[in-house]
PDB file of C-alpha atoms in Angstrom:
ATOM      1  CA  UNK A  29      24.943  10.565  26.864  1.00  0.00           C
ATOM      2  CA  UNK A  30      26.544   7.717  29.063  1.00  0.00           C
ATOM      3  CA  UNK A  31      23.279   5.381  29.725  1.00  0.00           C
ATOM      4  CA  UNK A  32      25.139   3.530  32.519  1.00  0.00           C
ATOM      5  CA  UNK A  33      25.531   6.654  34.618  1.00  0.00           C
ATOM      6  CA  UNK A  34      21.732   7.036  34.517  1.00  0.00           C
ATOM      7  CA  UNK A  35      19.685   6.138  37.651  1.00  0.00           C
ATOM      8  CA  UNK A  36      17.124   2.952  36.980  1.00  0.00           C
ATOM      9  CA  UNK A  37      13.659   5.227  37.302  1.00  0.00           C
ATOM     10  CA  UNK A  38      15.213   8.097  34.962  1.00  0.00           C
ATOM     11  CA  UNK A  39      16.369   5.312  32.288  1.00  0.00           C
ATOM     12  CA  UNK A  40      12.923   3.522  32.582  1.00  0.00           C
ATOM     13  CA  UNK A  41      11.287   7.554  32.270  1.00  0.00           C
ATOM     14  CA  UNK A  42      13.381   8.305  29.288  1.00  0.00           C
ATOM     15  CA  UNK A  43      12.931   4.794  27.657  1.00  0.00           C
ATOM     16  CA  UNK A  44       9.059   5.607  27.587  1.00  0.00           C
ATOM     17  CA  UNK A  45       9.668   9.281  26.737  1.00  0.00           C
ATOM     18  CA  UNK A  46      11.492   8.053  23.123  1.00  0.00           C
ATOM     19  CA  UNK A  47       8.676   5.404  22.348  1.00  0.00           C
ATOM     20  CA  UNK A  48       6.110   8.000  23.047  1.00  0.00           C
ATOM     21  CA  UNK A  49       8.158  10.448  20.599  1.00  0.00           C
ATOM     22  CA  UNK A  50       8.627   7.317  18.354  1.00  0.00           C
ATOM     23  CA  UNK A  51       5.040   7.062  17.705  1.00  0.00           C
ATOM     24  CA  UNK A  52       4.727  10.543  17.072  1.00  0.00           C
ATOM     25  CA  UNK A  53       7.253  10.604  14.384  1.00  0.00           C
ATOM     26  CA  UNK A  54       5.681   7.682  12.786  1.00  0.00           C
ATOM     27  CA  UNK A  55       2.303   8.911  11.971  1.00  0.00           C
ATOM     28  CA  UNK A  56       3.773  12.777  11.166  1.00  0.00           C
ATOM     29  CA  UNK A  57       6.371  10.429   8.419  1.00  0.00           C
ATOM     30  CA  UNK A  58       3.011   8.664   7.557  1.00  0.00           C
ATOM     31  CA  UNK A  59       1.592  12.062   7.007  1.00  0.00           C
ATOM     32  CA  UNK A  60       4.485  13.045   5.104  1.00  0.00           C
ATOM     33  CA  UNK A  61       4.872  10.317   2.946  1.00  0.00           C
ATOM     34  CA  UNK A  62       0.867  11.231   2.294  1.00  0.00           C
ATOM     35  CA  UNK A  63       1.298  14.255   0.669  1.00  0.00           C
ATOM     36  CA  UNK A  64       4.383  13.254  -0.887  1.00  0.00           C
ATOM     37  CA  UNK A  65       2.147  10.267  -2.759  1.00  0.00           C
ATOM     38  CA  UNK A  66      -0.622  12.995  -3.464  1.00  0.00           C
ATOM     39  CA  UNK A  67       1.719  15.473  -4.989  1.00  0.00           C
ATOM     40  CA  UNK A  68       3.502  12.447  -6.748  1.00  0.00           C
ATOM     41  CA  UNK A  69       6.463  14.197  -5.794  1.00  0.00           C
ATOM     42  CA  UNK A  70       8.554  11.233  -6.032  1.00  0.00           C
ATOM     43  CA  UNK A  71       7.734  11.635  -9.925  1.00  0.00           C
ATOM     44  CA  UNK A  72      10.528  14.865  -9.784  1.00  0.00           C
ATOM     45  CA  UNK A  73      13.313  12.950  -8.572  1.00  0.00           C
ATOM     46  CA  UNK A  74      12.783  10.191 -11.293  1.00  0.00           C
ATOM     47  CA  UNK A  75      11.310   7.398  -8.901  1.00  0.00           C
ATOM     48  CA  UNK A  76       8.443   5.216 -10.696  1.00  0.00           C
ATOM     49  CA  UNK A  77       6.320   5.146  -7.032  1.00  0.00           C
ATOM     50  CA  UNK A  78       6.130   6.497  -3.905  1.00  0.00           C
ATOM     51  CA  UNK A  79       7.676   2.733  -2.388  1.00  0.00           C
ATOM     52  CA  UNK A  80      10.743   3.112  -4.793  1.00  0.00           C
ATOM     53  CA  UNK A  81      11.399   6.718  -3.391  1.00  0.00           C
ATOM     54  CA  UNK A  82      10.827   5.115  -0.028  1.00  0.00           C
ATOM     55  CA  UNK A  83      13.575   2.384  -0.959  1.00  0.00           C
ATOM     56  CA  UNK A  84      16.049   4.423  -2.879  1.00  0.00           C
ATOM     57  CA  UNK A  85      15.645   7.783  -1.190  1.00  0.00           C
ATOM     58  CA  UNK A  86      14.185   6.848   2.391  1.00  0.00           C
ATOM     59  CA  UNK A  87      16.888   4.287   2.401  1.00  0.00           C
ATOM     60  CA  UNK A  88      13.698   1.935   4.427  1.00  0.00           C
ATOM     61  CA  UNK A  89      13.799  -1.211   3.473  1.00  0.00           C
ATOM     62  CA  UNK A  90      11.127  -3.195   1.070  1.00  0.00           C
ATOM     63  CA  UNK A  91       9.537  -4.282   4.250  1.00  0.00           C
ATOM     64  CA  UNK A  92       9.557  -1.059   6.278  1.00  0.00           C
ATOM     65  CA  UNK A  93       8.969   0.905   3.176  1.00  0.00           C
ATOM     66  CA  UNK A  94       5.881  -1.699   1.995  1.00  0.00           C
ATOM     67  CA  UNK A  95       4.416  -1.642   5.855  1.00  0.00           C
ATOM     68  CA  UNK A  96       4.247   2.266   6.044  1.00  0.00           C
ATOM     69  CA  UNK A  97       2.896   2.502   2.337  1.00  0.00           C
ATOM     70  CA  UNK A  98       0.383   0.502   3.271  1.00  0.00           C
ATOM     71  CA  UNK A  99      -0.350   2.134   6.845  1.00  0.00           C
ATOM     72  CA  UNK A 100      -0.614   5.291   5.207  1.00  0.00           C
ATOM     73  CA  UNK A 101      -3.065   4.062   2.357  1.00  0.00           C
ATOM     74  CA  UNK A 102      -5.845   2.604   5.282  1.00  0.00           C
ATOM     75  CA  UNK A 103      -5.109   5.640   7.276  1.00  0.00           C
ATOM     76  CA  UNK A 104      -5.815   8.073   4.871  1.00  0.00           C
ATOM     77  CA  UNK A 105      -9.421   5.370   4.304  1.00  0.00           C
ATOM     78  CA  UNK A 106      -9.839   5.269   8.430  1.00  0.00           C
ATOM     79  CA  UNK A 107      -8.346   8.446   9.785  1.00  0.00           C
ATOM     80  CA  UNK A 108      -9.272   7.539  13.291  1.00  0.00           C
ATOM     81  CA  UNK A 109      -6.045   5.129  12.872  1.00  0.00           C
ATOM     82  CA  UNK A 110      -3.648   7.913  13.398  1.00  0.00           C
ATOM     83  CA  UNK A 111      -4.546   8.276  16.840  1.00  0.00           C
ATOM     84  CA  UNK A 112      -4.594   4.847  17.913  1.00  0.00           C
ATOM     85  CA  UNK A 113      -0.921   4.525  16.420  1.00  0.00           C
ATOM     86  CA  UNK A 114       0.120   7.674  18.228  1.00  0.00           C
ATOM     87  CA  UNK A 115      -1.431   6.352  21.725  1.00  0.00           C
ATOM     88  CA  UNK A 116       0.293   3.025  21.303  1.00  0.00           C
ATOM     89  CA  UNK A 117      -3.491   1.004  20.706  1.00  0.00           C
ATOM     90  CA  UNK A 118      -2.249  -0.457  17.019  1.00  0.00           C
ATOM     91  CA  UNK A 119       1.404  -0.948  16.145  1.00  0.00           C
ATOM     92  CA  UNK A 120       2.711  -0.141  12.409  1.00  0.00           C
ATOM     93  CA  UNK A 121       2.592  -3.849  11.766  1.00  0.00           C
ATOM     94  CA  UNK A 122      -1.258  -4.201  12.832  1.00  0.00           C
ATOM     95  CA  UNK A 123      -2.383  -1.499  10.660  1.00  0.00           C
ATOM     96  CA  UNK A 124       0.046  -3.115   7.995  1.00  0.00           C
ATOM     97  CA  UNK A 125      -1.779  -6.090   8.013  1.00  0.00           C
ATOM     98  CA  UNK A 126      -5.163  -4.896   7.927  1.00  0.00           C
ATOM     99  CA  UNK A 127      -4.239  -2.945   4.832  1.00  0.00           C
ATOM    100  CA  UNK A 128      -3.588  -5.979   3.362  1.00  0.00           C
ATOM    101  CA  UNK A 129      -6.169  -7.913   4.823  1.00  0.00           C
ATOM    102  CA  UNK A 130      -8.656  -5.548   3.564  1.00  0.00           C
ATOM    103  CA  UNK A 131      -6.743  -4.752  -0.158  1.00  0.00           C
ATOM    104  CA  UNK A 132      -7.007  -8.970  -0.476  1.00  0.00           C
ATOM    105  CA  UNK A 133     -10.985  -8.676   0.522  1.00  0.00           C
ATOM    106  CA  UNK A 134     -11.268  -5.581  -2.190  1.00  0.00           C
ATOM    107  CA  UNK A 135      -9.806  -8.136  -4.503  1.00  0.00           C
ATOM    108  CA  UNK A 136     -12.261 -11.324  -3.853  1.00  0.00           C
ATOM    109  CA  UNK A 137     -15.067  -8.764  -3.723  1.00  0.00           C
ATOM    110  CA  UNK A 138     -14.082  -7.539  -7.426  1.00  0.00           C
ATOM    111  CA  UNK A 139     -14.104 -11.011  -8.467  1.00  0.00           C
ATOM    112  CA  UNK A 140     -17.493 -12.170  -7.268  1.00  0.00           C
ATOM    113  CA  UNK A 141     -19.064  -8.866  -8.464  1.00  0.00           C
ATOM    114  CA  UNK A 142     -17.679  -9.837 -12.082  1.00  0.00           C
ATOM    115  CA  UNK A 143     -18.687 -13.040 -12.049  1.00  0.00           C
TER     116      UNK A 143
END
């Protein structure tokens, strides 16, 4: 498709059309990679964790493959997520963060309880 031969309003339409499908993928490949962790399927093609099948197989990055690990993980905790990524509310790095935010406050908790 030739992009210059596109009128402004039908560029700007598609433009938004593609992130709206972009945030759709995302949560059905958080979904995915979901049942792929709960099957440990990445156990059958030799991969020690889901984020090295992510790496190796995915071909993501250790950064997008650690960011949509760890969506997935507080989404499957706070399924009410998924639709807030899908609508645009929270991006993949928000929920990113908060995963670790909250993994970090897990941790401090665990070590005050022990204590």
């Amino acid at each position: 498709m030739n992009l210059k031969k596109l009128e402004d309003l039908e560029l700007l339409s598609q433009t938004k059309q593609l992130v709206q499908n972009e945030r759709q993928l995302l949560t059905q490949i958080l979904q995915h990679l979901r049942e792929v962790e709960r099957r440990k399927l990445y156990c059958d093609l030799g991969r020690q964790s889901l984020f090295e099948y992510a790496v190796k197989d995915l071909k993501y990055s250790e950064g997008q493959a650690g960011r949509r690990i760890q969506a997935m993980r507080l989404i499957r905790e706070l399924p009410e997520l998924e639709k807030k990524i899908a609508a645009g509310k929270l991006s993949l790095s928000n929920v990113s963060q908060a995963a670790s935010y909250f993994r970090e406050a897990r941790k401090v908790a665990q070590l005050k309880a022990s204590d």
